[in-house]
Tab-separated table of C-alpha atoms and ligand atoms in Angstrom:
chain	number	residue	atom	x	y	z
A	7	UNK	CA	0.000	0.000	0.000
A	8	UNK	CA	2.668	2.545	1.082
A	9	UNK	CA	4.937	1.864	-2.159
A	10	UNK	CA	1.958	2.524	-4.433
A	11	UNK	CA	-0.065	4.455	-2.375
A	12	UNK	CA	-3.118	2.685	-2.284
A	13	UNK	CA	-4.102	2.267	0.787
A	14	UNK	CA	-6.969	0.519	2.184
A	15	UNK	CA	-9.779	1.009	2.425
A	16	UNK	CA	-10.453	3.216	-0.910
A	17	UNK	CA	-7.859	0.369	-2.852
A	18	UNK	CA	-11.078	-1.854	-2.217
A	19	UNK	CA	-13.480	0.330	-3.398
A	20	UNK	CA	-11.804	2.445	-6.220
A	21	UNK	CA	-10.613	1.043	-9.666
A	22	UNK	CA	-7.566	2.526	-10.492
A	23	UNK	CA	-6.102	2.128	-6.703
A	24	UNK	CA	-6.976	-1.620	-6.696
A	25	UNK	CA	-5.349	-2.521	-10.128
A	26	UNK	CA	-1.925	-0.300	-8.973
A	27	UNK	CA	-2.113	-2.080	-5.479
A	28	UNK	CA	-2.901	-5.778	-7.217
A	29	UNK	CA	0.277	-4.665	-9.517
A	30	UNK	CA	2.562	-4.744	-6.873
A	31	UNK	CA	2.437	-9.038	-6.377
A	32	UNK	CA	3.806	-9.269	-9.988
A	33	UNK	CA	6.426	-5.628	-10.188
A	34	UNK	CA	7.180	-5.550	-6.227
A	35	UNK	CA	6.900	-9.147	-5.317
A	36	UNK	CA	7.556	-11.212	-8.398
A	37	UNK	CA	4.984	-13.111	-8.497
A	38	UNK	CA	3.382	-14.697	-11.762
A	39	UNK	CA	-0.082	-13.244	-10.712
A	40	UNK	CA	-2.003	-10.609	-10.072
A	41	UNK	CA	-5.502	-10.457	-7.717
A	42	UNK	CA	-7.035	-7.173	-7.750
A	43	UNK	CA	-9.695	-8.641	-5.065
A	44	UNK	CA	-8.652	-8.200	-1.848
A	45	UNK	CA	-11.356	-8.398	0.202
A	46	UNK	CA	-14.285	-10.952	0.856
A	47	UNK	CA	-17.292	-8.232	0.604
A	48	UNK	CA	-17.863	-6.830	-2.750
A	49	UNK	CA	-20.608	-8.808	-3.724
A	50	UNK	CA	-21.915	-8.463	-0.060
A	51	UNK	CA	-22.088	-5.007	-0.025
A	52	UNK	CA	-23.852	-4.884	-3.420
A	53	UNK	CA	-26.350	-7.782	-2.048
A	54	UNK	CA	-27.402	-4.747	0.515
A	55	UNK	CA	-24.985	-5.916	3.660
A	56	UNK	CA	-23.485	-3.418	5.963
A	57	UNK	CA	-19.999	-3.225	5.070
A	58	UNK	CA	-17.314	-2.103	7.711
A	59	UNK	CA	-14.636	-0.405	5.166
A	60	UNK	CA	-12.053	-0.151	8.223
A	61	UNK	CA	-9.158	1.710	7.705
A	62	UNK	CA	-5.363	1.086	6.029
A	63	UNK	CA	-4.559	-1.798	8.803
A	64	UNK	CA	-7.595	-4.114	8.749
A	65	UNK	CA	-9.949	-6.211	6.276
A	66	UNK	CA	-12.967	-5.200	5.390
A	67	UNK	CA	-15.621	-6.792	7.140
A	68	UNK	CA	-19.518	-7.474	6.885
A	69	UNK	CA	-21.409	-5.432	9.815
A	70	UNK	CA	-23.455	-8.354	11.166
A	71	UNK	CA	-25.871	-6.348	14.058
A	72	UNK	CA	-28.783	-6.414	11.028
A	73	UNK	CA	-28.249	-9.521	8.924
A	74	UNK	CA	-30.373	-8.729	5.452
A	75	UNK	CA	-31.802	-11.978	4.954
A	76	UNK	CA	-33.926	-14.563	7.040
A	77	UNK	CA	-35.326	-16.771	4.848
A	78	UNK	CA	-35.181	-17.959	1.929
A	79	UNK	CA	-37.701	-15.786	0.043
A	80	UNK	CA	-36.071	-12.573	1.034
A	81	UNK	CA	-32.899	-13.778	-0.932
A	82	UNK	CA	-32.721	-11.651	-3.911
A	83	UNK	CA	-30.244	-11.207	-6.364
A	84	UNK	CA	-30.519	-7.520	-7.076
A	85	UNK	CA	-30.619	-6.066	-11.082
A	86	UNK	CA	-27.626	-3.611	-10.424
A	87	UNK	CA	-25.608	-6.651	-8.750
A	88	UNK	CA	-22.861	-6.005	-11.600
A	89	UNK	CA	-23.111	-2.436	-11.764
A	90	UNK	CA	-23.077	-1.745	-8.024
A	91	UNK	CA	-19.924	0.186	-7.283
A	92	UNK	CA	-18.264	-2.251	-5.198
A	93	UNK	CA	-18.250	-5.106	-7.875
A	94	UNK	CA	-18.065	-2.777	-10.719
A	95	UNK	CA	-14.789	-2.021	-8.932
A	96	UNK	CA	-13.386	-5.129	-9.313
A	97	UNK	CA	-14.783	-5.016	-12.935
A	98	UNK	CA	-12.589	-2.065	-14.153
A	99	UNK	CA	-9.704	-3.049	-11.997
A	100	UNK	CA	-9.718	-6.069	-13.885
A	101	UNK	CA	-9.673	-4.728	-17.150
A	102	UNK	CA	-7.447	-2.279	-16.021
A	103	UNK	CA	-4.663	-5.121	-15.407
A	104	UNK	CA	-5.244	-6.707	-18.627
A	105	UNK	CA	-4.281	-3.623	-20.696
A	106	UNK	CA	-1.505	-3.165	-18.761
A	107	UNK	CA	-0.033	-6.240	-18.373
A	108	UNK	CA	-1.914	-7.846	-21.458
A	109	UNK	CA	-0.575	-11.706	-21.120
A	110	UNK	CA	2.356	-11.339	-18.949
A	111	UNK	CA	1.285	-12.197	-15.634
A	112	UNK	CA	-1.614	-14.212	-14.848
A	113	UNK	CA	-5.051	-11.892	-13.587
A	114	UNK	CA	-6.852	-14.227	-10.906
A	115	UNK	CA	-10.249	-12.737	-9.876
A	116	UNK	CA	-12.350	-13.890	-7.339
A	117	UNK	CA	-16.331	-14.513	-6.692
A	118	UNK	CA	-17.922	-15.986	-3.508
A	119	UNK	CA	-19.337	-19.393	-2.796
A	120	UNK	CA	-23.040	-19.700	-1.856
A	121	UNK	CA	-22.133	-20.961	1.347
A	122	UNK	CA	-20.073	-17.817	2.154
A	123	UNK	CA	-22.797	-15.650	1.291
A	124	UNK	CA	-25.045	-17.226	3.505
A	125	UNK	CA	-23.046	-16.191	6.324
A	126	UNK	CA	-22.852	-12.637	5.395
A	127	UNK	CA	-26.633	-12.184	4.646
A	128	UNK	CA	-27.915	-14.422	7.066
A	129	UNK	CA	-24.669	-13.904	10.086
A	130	UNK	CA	-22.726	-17.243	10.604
A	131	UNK	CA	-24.630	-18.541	13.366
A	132	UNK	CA	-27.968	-18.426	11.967
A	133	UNK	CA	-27.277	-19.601	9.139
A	134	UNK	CA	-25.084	-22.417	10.595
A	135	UNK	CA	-28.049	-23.166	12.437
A	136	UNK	CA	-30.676	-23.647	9.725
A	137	UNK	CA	-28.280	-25.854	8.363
A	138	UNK	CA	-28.569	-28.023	11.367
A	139	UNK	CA	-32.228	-27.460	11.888
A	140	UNK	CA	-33.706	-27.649	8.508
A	141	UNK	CA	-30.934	-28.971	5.598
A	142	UNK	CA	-33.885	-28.827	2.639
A	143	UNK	CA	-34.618	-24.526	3.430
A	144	UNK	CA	-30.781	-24.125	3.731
A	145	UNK	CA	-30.510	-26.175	0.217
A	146	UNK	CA	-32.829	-23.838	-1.319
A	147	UNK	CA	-31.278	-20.658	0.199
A	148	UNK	CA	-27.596	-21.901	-1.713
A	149	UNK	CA	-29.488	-22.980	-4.408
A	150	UNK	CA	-30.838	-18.547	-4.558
A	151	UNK	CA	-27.907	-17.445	-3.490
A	152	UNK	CA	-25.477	-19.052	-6.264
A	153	UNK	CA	-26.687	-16.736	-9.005
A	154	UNK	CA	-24.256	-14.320	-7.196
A	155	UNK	CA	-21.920	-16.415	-7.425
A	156	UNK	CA	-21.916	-17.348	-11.316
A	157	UNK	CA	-23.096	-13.937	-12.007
A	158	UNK	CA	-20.028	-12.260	-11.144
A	159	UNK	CA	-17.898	-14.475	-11.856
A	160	UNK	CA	-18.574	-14.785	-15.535
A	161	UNK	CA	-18.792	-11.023	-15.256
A	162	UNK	CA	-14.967	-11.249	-14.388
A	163	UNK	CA	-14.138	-13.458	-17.461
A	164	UNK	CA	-15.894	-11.098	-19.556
A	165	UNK	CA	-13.872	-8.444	-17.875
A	166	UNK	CA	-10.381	-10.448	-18.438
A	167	UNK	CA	-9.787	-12.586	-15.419
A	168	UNK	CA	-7.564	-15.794	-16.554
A	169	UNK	CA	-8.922	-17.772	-13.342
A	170	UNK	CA	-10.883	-17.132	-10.422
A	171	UNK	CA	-10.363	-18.178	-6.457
A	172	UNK	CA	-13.810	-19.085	-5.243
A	173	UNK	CA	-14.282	-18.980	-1.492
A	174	UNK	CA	-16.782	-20.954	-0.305
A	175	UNK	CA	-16.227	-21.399	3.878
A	176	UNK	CA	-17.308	-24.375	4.811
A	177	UNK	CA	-13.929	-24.328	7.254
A	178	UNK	CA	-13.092	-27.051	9.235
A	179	UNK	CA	-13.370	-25.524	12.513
A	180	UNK	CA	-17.320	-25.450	11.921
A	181	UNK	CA	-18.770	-27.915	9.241
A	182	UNK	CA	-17.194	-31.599	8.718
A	183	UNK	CA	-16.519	-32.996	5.323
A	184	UNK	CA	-19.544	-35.092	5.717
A	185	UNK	CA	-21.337	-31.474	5.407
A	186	UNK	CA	-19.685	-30.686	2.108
A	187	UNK	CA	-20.678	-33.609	0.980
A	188	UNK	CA	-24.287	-33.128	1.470
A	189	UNK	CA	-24.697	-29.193	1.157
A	190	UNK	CA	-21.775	-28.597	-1.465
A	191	UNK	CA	-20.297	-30.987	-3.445
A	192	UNK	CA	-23.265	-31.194	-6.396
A	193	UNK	CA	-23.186	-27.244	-6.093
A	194	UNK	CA	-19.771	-27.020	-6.688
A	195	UNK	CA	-19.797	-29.406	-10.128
A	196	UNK	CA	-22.917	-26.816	-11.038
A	197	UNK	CA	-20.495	-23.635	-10.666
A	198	UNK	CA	-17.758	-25.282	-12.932
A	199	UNK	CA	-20.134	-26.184	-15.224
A	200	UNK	CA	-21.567	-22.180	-15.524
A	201	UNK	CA	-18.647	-20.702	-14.762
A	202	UNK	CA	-16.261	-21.505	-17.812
A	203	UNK	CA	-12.668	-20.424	-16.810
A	204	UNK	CA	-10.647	-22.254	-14.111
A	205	UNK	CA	-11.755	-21.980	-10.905
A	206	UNK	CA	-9.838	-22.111	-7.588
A	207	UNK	CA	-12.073	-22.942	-4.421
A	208	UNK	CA	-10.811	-21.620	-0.699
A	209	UNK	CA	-11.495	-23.182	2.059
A	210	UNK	CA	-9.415	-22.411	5.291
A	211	UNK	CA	-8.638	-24.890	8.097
A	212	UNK	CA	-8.089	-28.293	8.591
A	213	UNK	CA	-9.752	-29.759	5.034
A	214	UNK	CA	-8.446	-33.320	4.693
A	215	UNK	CA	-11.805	-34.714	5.451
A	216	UNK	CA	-13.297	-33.167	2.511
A	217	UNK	CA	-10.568	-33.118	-0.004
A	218	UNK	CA	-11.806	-36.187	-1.801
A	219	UNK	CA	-14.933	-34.406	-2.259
A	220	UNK	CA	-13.380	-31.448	-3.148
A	221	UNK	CA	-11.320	-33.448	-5.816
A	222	UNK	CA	-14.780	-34.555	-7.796
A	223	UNK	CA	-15.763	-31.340	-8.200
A	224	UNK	CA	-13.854	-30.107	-11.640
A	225	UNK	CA	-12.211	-26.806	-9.981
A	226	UNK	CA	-9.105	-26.653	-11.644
A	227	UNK	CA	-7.266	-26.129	-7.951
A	228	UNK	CA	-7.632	-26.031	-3.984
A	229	UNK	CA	-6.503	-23.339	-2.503
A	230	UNK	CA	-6.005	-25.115	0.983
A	231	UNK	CA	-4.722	-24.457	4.633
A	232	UNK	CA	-1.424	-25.198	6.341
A	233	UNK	CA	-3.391	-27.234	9.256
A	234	UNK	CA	-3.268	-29.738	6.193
A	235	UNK	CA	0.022	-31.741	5.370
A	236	UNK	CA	1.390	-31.403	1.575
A	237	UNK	CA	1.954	-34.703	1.066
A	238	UNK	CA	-1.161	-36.175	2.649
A	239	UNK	CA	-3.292	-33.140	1.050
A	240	UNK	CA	-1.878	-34.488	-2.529
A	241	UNK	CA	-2.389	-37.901	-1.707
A	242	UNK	CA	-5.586	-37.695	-1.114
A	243	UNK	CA	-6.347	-35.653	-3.949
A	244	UNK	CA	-4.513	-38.548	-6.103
A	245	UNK	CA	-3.671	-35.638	-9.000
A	246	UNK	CA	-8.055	-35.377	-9.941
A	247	UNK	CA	-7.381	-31.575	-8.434
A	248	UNK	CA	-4.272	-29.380	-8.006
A	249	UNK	CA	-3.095	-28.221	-4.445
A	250	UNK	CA	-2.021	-24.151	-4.238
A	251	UNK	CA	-1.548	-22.318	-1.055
A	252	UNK	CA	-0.263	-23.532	2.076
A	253	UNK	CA	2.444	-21.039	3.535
A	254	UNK	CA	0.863	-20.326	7.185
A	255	UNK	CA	0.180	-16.799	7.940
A	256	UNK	CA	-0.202	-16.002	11.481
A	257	UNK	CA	2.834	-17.926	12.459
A	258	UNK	CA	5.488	-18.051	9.640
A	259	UNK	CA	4.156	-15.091	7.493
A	260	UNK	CA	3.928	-12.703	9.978
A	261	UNK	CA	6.333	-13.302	12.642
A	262	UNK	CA	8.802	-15.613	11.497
A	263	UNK	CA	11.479	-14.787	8.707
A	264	UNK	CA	12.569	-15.812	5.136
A	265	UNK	CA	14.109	-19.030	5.912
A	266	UNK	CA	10.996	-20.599	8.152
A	267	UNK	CA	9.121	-19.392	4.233
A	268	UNK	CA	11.487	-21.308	2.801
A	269	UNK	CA	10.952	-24.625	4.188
A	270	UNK	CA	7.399	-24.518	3.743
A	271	UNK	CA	7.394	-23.804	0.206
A	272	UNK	CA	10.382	-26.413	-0.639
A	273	UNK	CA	7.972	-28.845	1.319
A	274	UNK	CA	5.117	-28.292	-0.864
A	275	UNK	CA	7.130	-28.460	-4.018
A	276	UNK	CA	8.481	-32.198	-2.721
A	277	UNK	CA	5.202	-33.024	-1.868
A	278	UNK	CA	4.373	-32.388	-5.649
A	279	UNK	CA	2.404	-29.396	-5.143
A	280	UNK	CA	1.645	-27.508	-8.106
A	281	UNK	CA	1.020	-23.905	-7.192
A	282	UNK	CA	2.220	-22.035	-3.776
A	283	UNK	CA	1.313	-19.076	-2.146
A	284	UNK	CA	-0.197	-17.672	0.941
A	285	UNK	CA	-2.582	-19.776	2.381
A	286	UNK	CA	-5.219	-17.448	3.043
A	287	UNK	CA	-6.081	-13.563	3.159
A	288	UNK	CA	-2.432	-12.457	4.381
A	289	UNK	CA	-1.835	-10.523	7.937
A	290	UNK	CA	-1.867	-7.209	6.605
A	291	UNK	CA	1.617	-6.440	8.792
A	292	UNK	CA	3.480	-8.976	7.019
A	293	UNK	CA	7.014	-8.184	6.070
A	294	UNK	CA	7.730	-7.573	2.441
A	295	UNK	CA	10.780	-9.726	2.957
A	296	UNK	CA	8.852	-12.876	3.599
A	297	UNK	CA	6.443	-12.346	0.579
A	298	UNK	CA	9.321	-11.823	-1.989
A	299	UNK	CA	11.062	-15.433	-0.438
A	300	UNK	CA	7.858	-16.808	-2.107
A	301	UNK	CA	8.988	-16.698	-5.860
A	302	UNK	CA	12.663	-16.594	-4.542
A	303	UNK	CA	12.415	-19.816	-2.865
A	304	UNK	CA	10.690	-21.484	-5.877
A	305	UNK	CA	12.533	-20.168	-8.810
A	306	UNK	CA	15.310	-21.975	-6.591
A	307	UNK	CA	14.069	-25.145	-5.968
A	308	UNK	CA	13.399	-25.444	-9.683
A	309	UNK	CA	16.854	-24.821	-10.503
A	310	UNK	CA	18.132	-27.600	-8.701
A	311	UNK	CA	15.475	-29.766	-9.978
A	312	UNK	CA	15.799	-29.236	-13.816
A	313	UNK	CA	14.458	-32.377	-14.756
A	314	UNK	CA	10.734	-31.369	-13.683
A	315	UNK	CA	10.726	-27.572	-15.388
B	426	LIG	ZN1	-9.349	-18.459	4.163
């Protein structure tokens, strides 16, 4: 934020800021891609939530004293979803991007999973509840609340994204695998099916349980957490999915240096990891050292392994 200046919270709501800011994984970093969207809320905010914008040190968050939706019925997708200023942000960033960097680095959007939504527009408890209570009214609230989902995400292929993350936080410290069976797995083939581009899916925490799931889906990728063990994670997924992510944040990210980076990221690329990275929404105080140890660390490892470039 400081070396573009593009700060939060107006690099999450304003075009130009957001593409400069996004810039800065591929020109300060060295990264091979670019995600203009930073935050989990866009589509939230143009749903009708209350959006805290917080200031230059936090995320975004979704005010959750007056959750907008309690039950299924009052789940609308509204007409101006698209052109609401907070997605249309992410629009023009995105298009931004691509005529500045045209094919050089790769532009990864990013569109919410039903089951995210539900906890901004319903508040996580409720709807964690109704999930318990009544599983066929929760069914038919993801089933209304999807259109977000493949609404603006084809918006962002139309805008220029290459891929998309889609986070969808059925986490492992509150629903079990068997849960993404039942609520998510079928949804999840629907959104690769309508959403034509590959797609990434997020889910943080512990995710072994559901991995197998996960792998049947067609997403192109899992963009999973470092409670889960490379070479168990890739096992598991038995090469039907690839594995991106991993590096922990609160720990090694943010408080621990270059070489602790290091390790992680060589043992993802022994596990046979395809793609590594953050494993979730970064600690906005992370060092810039420990970011650019990323790229470092694998441009590295593939130069002693020649044999697998
Ligand atoms: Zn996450």
């Amino acid at each position: 934020m400081d070396l573009v200046d593009a700060h939060f919270p107006d690099s999450n709501r304003n075009a130009e800021k957001m593409a400069r800011l996004a810039a800065t994984s591929y020109t300060e970093l060295g990264f091979d891609s670019v995600m203009p969207v930073f935050s989990i809320i866009q589509e939230s905010s143009a749903l009708g939530c209350d959006i805290q914008w917080e200031e230059k040190e936090n995320w975004p968050t979704v005010r959750m004293n007056q959750p907008i939706w309690s039950e299924p019925d009052d789940i609308k997708i509204p007409a101006n979803l698209l052109t609401h200023p907070d997605t249309k942000c992410v629009l023009d960033a995105i298009k931004l991007l691509r005529k500045e960097f045209g094919d050089e680095v790769a532009i990864i959007g990013k569109t919410m999973g039903p089951w995210s939504l539900g906890y901004h527009g319903f508040g996580v408890e409720k709807f964690l509840l109704m999930s318990l209570d009544d599983p066929g009214k929760t069914k038919l609230c993801l089933d209304k609340m999807k259109e977000s989902t493949i609404q603006f995400g084809r918006a962002q292929i139309d805008a220029g994204a290459d891929a998309l993350t889609l986070p969808d936080h059925a986490t492992g410290d509150l629903v079990s695998g068997e849960y993404y069976d039942r609520f998510l797995r079928e949804l999840h083939i629907e959104l690769v099916e309508k959403i034509p581009i590959p797609l990434i899916l997020h889910i943080c925490g512990r995710t072994i349980d559901r991995m197998d799931y996960i792998a049947q889906t067609g997403m192109a990728a899992f963009h999973y957490d470092s409670k889960n063990d490379p070479a168990e994670s890739m096992e598991v997924v038995d090469r039907r999915i690839s594995l991106v992510g991993n590096v922990n944040n609160p720990e090694t990210l943010y408080a621990k240096g270059p070489e602790v980076v290091r390790e992680e990221i060589r043992k993802n690329l022994a596990a046979g990891v395809q793609l590594v990275g953050p494993e979730c929404a970064i600690p906005l105080q992370t060092s810039i050292e420990n970011l650019k140890e990323i790229p470092r660390a694998v441009r590295e490892w593939h130069q002693e392994h020649p044999s697998l470039n």
